[in-house]
XYZ file of C-alpha atoms in Angstrom:
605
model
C 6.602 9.346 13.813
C 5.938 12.764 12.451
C 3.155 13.079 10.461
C 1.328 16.048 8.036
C -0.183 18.309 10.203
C -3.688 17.766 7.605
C -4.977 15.615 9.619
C -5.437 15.300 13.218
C -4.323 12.068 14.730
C -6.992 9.686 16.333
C -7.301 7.561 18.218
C -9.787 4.510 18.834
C -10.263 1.427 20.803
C -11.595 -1.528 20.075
C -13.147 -3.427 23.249
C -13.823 -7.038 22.544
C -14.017 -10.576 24.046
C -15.113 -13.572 22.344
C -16.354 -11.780 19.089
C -14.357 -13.479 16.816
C -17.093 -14.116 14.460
C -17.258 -10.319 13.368
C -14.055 -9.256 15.168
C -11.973 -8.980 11.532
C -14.493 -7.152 9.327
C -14.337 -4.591 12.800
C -10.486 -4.152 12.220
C -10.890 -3.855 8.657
C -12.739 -1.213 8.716
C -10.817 0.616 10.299
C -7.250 -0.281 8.886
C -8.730 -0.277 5.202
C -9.718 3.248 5.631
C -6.201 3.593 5.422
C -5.734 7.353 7.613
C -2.416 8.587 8.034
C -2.215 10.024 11.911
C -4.253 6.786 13.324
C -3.584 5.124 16.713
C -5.314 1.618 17.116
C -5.707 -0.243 19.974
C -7.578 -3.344 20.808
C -8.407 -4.976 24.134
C -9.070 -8.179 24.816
C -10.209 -9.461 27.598
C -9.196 -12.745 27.462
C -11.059 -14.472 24.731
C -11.451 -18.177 23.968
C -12.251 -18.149 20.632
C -10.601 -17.195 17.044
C -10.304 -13.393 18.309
C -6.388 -13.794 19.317
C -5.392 -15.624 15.976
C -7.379 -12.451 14.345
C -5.661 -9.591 16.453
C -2.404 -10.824 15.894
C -2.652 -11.248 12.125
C -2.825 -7.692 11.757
C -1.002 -6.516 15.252
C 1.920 -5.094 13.315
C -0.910 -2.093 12.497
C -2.071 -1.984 16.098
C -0.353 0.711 18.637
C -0.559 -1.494 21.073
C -2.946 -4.798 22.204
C -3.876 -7.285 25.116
C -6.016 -10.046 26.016
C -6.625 -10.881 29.482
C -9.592 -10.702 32.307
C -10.210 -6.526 32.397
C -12.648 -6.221 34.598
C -15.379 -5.592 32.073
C -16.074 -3.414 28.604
C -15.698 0.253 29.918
C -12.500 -0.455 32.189
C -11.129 -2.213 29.350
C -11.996 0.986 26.854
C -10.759 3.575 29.736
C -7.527 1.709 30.016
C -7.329 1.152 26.417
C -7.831 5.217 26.009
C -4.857 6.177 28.543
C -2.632 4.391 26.223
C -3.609 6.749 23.780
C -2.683 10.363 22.469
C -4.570 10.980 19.428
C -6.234 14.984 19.489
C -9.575 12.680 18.504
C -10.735 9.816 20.545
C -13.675 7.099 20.388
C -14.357 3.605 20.408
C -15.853 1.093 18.215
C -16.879 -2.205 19.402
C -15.618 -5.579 17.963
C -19.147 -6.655 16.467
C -19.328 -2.719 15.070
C -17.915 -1.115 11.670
C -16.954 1.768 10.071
C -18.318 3.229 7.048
C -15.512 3.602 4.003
C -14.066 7.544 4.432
C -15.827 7.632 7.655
C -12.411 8.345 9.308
C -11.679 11.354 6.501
C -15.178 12.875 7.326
C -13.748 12.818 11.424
C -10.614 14.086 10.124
C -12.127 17.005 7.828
C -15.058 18.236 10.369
C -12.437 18.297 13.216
C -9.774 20.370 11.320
C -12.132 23.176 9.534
C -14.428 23.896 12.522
C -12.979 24.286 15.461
C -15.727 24.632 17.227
C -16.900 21.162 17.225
C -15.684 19.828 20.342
C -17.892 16.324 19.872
C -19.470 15.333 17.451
C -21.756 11.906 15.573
C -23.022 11.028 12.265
C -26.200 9.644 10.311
C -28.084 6.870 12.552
C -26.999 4.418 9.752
C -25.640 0.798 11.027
C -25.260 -2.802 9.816
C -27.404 -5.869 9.799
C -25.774 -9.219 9.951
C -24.250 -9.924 6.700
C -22.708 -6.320 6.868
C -25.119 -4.392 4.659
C -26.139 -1.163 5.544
C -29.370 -0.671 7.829
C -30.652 2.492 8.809
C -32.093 3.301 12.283
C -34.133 6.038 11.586
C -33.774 9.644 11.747
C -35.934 10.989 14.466
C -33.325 12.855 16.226
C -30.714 13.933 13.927
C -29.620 16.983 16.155
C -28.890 17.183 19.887
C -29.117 19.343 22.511
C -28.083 19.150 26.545
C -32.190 19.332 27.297
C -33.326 16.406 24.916
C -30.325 14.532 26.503
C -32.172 15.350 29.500
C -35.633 14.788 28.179
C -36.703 11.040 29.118
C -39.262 10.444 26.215
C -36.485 10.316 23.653
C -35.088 6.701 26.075
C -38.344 5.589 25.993
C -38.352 5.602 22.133
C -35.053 4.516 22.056
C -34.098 7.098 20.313
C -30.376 7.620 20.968
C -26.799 8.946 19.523
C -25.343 6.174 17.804
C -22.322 5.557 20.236
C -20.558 4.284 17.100
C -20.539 7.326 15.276
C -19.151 9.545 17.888
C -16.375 10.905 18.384
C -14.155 14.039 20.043
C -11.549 16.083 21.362
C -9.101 14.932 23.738
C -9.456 18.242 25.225
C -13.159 17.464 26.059
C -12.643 13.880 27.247
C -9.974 15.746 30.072
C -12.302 18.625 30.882
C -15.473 16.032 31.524
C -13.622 13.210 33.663
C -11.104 11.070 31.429
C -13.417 8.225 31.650
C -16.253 6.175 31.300
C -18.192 5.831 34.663
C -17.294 2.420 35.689
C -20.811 2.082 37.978
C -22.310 1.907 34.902
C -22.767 -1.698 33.736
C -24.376 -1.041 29.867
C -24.971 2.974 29.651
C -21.423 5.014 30.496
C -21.742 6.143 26.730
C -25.169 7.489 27.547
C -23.608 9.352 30.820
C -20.614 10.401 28.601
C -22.806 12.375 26.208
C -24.430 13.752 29.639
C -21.097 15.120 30.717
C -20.026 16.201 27.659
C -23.051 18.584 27.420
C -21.981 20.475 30.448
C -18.818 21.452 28.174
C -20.147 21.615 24.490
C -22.511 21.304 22.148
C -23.208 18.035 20.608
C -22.843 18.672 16.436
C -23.764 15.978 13.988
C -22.644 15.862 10.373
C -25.140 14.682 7.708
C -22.423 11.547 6.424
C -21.926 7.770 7.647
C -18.917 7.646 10.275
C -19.673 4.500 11.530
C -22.751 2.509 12.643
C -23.945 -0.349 15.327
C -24.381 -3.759 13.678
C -27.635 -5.746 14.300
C -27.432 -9.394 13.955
C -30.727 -10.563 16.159
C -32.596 -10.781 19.346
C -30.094 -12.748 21.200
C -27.049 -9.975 21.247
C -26.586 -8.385 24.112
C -27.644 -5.175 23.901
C -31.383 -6.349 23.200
C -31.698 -9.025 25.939
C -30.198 -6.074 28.162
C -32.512 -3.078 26.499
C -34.378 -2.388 29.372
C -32.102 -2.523 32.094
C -29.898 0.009 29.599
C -33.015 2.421 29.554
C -32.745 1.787 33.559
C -29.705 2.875 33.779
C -30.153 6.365 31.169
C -32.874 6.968 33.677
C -30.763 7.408 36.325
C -28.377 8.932 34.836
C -30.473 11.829 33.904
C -31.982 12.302 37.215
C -28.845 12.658 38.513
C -27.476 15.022 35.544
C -30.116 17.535 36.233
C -28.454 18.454 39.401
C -25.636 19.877 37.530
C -25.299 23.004 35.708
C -23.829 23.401 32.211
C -21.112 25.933 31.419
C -23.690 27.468 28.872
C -27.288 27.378 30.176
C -28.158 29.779 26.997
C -27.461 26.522 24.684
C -28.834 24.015 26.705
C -31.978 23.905 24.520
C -30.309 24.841 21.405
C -29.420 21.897 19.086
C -26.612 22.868 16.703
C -27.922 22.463 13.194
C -27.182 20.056 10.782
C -23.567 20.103 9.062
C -23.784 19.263 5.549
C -21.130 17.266 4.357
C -18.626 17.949 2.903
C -18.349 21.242 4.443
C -18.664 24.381 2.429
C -16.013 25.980 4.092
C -13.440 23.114 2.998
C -9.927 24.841 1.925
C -8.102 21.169 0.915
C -7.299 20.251 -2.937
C -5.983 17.388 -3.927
C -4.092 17.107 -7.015
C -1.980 14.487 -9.110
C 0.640 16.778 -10.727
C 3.217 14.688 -12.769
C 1.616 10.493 -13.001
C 4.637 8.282 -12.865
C 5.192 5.707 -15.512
C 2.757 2.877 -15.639
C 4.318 -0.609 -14.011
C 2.869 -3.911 -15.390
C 3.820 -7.158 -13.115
C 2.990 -10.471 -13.927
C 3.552 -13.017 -11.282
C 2.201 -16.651 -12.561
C 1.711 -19.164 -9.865
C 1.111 -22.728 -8.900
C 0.182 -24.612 -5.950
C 2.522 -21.563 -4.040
C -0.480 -20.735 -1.401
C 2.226 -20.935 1.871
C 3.946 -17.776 0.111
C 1.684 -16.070 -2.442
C 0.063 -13.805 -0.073
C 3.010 -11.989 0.698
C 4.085 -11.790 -2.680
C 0.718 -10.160 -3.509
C 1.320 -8.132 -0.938
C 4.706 -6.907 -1.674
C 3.342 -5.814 -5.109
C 0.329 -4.324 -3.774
C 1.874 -2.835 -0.625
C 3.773 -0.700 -2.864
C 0.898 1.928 -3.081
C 2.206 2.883 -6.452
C -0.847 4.858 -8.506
C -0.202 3.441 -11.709
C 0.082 -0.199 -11.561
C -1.307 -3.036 -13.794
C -1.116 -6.267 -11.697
C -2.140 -9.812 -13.376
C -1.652 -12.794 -11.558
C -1.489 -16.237 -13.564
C -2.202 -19.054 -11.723
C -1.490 -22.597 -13.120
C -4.845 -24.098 -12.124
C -3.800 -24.449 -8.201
C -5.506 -27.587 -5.671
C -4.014 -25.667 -2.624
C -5.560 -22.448 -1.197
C -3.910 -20.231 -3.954
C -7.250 -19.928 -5.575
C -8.801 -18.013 -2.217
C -6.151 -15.890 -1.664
C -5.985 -14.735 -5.307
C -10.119 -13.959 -4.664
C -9.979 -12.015 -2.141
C -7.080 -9.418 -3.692
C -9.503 -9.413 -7.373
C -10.475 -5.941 -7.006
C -7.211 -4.710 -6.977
C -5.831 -7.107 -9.919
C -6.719 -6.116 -13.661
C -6.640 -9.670 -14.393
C -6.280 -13.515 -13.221
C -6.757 -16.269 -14.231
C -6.799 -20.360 -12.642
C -6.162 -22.726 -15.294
C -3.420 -25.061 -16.782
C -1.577 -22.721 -18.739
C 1.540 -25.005 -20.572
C 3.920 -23.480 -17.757
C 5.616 -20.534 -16.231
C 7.286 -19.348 -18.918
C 4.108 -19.295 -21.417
C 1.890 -18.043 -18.297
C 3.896 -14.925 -18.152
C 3.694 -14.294 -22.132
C -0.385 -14.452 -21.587
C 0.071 -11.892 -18.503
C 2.297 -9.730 -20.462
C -0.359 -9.337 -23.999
C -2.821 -8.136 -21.410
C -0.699 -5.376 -20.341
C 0.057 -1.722 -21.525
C 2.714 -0.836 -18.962
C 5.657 1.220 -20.125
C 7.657 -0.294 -16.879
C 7.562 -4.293 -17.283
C 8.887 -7.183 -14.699
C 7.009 -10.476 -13.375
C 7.727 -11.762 -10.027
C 7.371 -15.434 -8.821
C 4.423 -16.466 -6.549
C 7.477 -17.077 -3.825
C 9.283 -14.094 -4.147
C 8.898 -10.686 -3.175
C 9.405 -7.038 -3.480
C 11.044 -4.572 -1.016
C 9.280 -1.468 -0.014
C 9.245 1.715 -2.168
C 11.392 -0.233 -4.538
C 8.936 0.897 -7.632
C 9.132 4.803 -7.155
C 12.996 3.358 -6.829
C 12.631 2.241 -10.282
C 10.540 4.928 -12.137
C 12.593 7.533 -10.439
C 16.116 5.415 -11.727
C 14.142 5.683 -15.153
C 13.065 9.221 -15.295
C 16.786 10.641 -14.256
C 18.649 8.738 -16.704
C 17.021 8.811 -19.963
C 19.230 6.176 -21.522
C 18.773 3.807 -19.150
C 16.441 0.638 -21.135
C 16.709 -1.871 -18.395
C 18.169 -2.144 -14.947
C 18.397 -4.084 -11.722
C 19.144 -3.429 -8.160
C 21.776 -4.968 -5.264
C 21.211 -8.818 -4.998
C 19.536 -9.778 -1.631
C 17.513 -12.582 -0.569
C 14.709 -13.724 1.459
C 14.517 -16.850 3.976
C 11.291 -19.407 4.392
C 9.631 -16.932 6.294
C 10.448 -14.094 4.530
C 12.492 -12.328 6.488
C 15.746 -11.014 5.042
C 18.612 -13.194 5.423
C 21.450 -11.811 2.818
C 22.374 -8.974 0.789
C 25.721 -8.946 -1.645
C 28.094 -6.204 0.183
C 29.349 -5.917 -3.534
C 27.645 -4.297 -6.379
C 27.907 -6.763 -9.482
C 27.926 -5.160 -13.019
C 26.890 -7.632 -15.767
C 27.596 -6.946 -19.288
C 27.356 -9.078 -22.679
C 30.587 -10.451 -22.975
C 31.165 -11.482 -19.314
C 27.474 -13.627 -19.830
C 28.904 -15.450 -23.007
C 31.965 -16.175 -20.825
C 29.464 -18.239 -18.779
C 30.095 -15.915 -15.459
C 26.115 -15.808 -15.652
C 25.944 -16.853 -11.983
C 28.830 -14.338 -10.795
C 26.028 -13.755 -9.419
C 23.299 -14.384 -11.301
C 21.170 -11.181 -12.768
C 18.952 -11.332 -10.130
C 15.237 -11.477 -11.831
C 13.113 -10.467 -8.781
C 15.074 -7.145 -8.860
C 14.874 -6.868 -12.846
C 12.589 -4.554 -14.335
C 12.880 -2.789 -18.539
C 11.095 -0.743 -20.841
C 8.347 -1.873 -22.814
C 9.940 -0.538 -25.471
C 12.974 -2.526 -24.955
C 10.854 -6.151 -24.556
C 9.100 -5.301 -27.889
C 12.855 -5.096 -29.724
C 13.799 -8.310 -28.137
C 10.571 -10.417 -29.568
C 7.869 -9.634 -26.971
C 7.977 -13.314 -25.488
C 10.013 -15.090 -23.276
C 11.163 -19.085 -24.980
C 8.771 -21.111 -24.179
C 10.719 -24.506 -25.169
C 12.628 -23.649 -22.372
C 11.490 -24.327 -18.521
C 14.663 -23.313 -16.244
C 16.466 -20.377 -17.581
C 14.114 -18.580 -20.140
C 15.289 -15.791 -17.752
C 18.578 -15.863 -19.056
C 17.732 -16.139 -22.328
C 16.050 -13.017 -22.153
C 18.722 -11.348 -20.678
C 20.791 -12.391 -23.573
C 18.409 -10.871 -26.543
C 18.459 -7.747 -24.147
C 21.930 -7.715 -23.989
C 21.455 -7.343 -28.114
C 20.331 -4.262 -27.583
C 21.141 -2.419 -24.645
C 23.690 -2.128 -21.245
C 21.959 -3.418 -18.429
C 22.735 -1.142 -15.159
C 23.065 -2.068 -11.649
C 21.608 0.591 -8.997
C 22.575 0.654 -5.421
C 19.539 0.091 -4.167
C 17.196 -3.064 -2.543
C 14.399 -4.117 -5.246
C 13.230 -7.424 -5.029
C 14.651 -10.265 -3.192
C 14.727 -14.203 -4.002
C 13.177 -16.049 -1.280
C 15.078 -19.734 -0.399
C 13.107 -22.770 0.760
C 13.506 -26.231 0.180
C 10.628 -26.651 -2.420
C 11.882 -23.628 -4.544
C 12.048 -24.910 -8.328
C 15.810 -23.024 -8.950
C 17.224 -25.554 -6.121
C 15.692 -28.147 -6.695
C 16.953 -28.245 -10.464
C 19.727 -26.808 -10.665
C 21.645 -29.019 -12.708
C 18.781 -28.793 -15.222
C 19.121 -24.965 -15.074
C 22.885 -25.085 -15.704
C 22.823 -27.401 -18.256
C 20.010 -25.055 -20.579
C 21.960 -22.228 -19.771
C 24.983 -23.728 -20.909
C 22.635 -24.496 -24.655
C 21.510 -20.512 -24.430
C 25.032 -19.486 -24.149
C 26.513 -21.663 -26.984
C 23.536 -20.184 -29.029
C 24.188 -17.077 -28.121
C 27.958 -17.154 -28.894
C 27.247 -18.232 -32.441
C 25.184 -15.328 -32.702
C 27.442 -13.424 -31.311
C 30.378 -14.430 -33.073
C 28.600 -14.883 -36.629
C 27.900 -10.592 -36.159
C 31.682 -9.837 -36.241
C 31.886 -9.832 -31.766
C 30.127 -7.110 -31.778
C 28.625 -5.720 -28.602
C 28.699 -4.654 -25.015
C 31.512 -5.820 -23.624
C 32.265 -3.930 -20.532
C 29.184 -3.134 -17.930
C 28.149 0.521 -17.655
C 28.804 1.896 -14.013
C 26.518 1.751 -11.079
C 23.366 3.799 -10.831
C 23.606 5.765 -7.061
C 20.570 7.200 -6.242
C 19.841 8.862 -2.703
C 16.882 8.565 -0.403
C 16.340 12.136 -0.479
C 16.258 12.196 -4.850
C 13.561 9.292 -4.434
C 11.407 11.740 -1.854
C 11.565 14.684 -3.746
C 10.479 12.181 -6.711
C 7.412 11.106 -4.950
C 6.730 14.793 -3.873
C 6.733 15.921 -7.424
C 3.887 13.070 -8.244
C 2.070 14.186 -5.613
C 0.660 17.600 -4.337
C -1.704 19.139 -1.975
C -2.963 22.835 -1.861
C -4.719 24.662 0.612
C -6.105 27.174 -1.440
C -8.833 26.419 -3.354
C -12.391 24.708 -2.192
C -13.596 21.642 -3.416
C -15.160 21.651 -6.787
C -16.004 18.125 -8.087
C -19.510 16.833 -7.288
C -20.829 14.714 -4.542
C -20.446 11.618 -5.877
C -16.535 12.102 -6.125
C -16.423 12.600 -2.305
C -15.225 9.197 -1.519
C -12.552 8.912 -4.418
C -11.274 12.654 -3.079
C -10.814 10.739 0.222
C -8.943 7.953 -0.743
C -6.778 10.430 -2.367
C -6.305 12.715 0.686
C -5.345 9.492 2.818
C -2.808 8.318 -0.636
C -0.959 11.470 -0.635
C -0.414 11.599 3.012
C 0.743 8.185 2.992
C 3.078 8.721 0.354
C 4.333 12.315 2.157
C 4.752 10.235 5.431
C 6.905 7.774 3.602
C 8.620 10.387 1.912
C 9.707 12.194 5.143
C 10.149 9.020 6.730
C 12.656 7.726 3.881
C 14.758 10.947 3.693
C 16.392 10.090 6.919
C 17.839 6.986 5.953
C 20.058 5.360 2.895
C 18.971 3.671 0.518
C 20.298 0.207 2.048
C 19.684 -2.807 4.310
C 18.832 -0.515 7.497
C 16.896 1.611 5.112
C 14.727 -1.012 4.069
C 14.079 -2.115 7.684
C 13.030 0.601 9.019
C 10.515 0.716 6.229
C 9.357 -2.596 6.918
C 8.838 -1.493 10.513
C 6.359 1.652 9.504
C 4.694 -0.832 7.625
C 1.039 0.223 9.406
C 1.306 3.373 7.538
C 1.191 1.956 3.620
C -1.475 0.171 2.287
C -2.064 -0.718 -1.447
C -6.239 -1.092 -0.616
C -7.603 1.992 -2.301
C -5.007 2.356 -5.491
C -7.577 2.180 -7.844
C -9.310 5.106 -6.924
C -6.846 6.961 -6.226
C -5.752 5.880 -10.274
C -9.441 6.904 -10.828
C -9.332 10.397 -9.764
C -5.850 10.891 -11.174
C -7.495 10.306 -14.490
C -10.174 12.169 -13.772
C -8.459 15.271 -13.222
C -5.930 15.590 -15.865
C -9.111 14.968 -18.444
């Protein structure tokens, strides 16, 4: 994949076996950091536990994984690292984490001085639970002859293996590869041959950091025979000369992060429209993560999501916790049903872009810059919807029409409403539009209140088809449109007689031919997103410390969003298009869209 030359790709390894217990919050760390240019690889070697059923729930973001025997933690991370290609390599160990942005700081040091070749962060870890736990700042700064200097083992005073990180360019000219004679300390011997090479810098901001969860983890009932082997490995370092004996005893000083010579501004030129979705729920926990995630997964910056959950007995109730943070509101009660759930979502909302999608549905990928670009271009467009397709159990795509159906007032009132049926996972209107129609959706009705408020759109405006893939209506044997069917044709059959009366009683007026197709291409959707989205080289940042970790969810946002761009400019906006999406999946992530929503705000005040 080509990727913004910004950042320089890196690459880490993940060593683990049996460590299932802390194994997840390890991968999340990483993959929630959400960098653009990252290769990820875990090895396994062969665990017993939970650890497989963990790597595999998130192998679709992994460059590559494996668990069997591997003859131990450093020929597991040496094999692990030939695998690799990233310019910047290190590990971090299944029971270890990252700090949030700790990849951006890598990313930013790495790019603007070139002269740091290796280089580690604050001595600032984890205790059990995952809360931050310093380890002292003794040595902040290193040098080849405190390396060399004994005392500092004795005190345990150490770089924090975690933290570090460096060029591939070093790793080749010191070995390519952890000394496999050492049993706990070929990090230790590393940093030793590393120093022949370059100077060891460290940046004053968290990377990542060693976890500490008691006296019976390995590296404490092994301390001593670690400090055994460091020993050694010093006396037989000193027998080697550096490239640079003048720096030997020179520690590099302290970079201060972020770095004053910084050139990168991030900016949010043109904010697309806002998007509200409501997606009510109940008892729908075998499908409602990916839902969630299809909305989510979008990584659109202006979205109000609300999810309206019926008072669920299943597991709907966890999954719906853990996404909070990125909802604006939810809510797990008996709510008088779907239809009257979505009118509650919709009065907390402010959207100018409005749709709801059911907990067993989904969305396809980009399809919501799809939408606001289809907006933006043509002005008089108040509502729209996209090529029908569908979704199996399992949600994998199983159908798409390889006709594009127009749908117009008079053809409805004919009762051709399921020639096909206006497909309401791909629907989306103007607020605007919804507030002519009566704000609400029926709530007498329980099948086709979809349909009904198609038909008081219809009052108002064409509805128009674009070529594209938006949402998709997922088939199963328990879905609710099946299942009643009959019930669903017989109060559409009541809407449409009402309707007709209506109609009929206003002289047959209306819109009785459908307006033509919407094309849009994938390269008018890219230069779309590029005009949302900007990034200058020529300015220094300006806003103040505490903004750092907002400006790097941002930097890691836009190149996300230029990496799909690029990606989506070689392909049509179609089937293939849409799969190839789904297979750069590891590169989107919807984590950090409120800060990035944050900052955009910030800066146009």
């Amino acid at each position: 994949m080509a990727y913004n030359n910004t950042f320089p790709s890196i690459s880490i390894v993940t060593p683990s076996f049996n460590q299932g217990e802390f194994l997840e919050k390890c991968i999340d760390s990483i993959l929630s950091q959400n960098y653009p240019n990252l290769e990820y690889i875990i090895m396994d070697g062969g665990s017993s536990d939970n650890s497989i059923e963990i790597i595999k729930k998130y192998e679709k973001y992994l460059t590559y994984w494996q668990s069997k025997p591997d003859g131990g933690h450093y020929a597991a991370l040496n094999e692990g690292f030939k695998r690799s290609n990233g310019e910047v390599m290190g590990w971090l160990n299944s029971d270890d984490m990252f700090h949030p942005g700790g990849l951006f700081v890598l990313a930013e040091i790495f790019s603007e001085m070139p002269e740091v070749n290796v280089l580690t962060g604050r001595r600032v870890g984890f205790d059990a639970m995952g809360h931050l736990n310093s380890y002292g700042i003794e040595r902040q700064t290193w040098s080849r002859e405190i390396l060399l200097d004994q005392s500092y083992v004795h005190r345990y005073a150490f770089i924090m293996q975690e933290a570090t990180y460096w060029r591939r360019s070093l790793w080749e000219k010191a070995g390519e590869g952890l000394d496999l004679s050492f049993e706990l300390a070929a990090d230790f011997e590393l940093w030793l041959r590393f120093s022949r090479h370059a100077q060891i810098h460290t940046v004053d901001a968290l990377i990542a950091g060693f976890r500490f969860y008691g006296p019976a983890q390995r590296s404490q009932i092994m301390r001593d025979e670690y400090i055994r082997e460091c020993e050694s490995a010093i006396e037989s370092e000193k027998s080697v000369r550096s490239d640079n004996l003048d720096l030997d005893a020179i520690a590099p000083p302290l970079i201060k992060y972020p770095p004053s010579g910084s050139t990168m501004q991030i900016f949010v030129k043109n904010p697309p429209p806002k998007f509200s979705i409501v997606t009510p729920s109940f008892n729908q926990g075998e499908f409602l993560e990916e839902c969630i995630d299809s909305v989510l997964g979008q990584n659109y910056p202006n979205l109000e999501f609300i999810i309206m959950d019926g008072g669920s007995t299943d597991k709907s109730v966890d999954i719906i916790k853990k996404y909070e943070k990125h909802l604006v509101y939810w809510q797990s009660q008996p709510d008088g049903g779907q239809y009257n759930a979505i009118n509650d979502g919709f009065k907390k909302t402010s959207g100018e872009i409005m749709a709801w999608l059911n907990s067993d549905d989904k969305y396809h990928h980009v399809a919501f810059y799809k939408v606001a670009y289809s907006f933006s271009r043509f002005r008089n467009i108040e509502w729209l919807t996209g090529r029908p397709a569908f979704w199996d159990k399992d949600g994998d795509m199983c159908g798409v029409f390889d006709y594009l159906p127009g749908y117009n007032r008079v053809k409805i009132l004919n009762k051709a409403y399921n020639d096909p049926f206006i497909q309401q996972e791909s629907t989306f209107w103007k607020r605007s539009l919804w507030q002519r129609a009566g704000g609400e959706l029926r709530t007498d009705l329980d099948y086709a209140g979809d349909l009904e408020l198609w038909n008081r759109f219809f009052r108002h405006a064409e509805l128009y088809t674009v070529d594209t893939l938006l949402g998709g209506y997922r088939s199963h044997g328990n879905q609710k449109a099946a299942l009643f069917m009959d019930r669903y044709v017989a109060e559409s059959e009541k809407i449409l007689d009402e309707e007709m009366v209506l109609y009929r009683k206003n002289g047959e007026a209306g819109l009785s031919s459908a307006p033509d197709p919407v094309s849009i291409s994938a390269r008018e959707v890219k230069a779309y997103i590029d005009d949302i989205y900007s990034v200058s080289n020529s300015k220094p940042f300006t806003l103040s410390d505490d903004s750092d970790r907002v400006i790097a969810c941002l930097l890691r946002k836009v190149e996300e969003l230029r990496h799909v761009s690029a990606q989506l400019a070689c392909c049509e906006a179609d089937s293939t298009a849409q799969n190839e999406l789904h297979a750069m999946r590891n590169s989107l992530s919807w984590r950090l869209t409120k800060p990035l929503r944050c900052l955009a705000d910030r800066l146009r005040r």
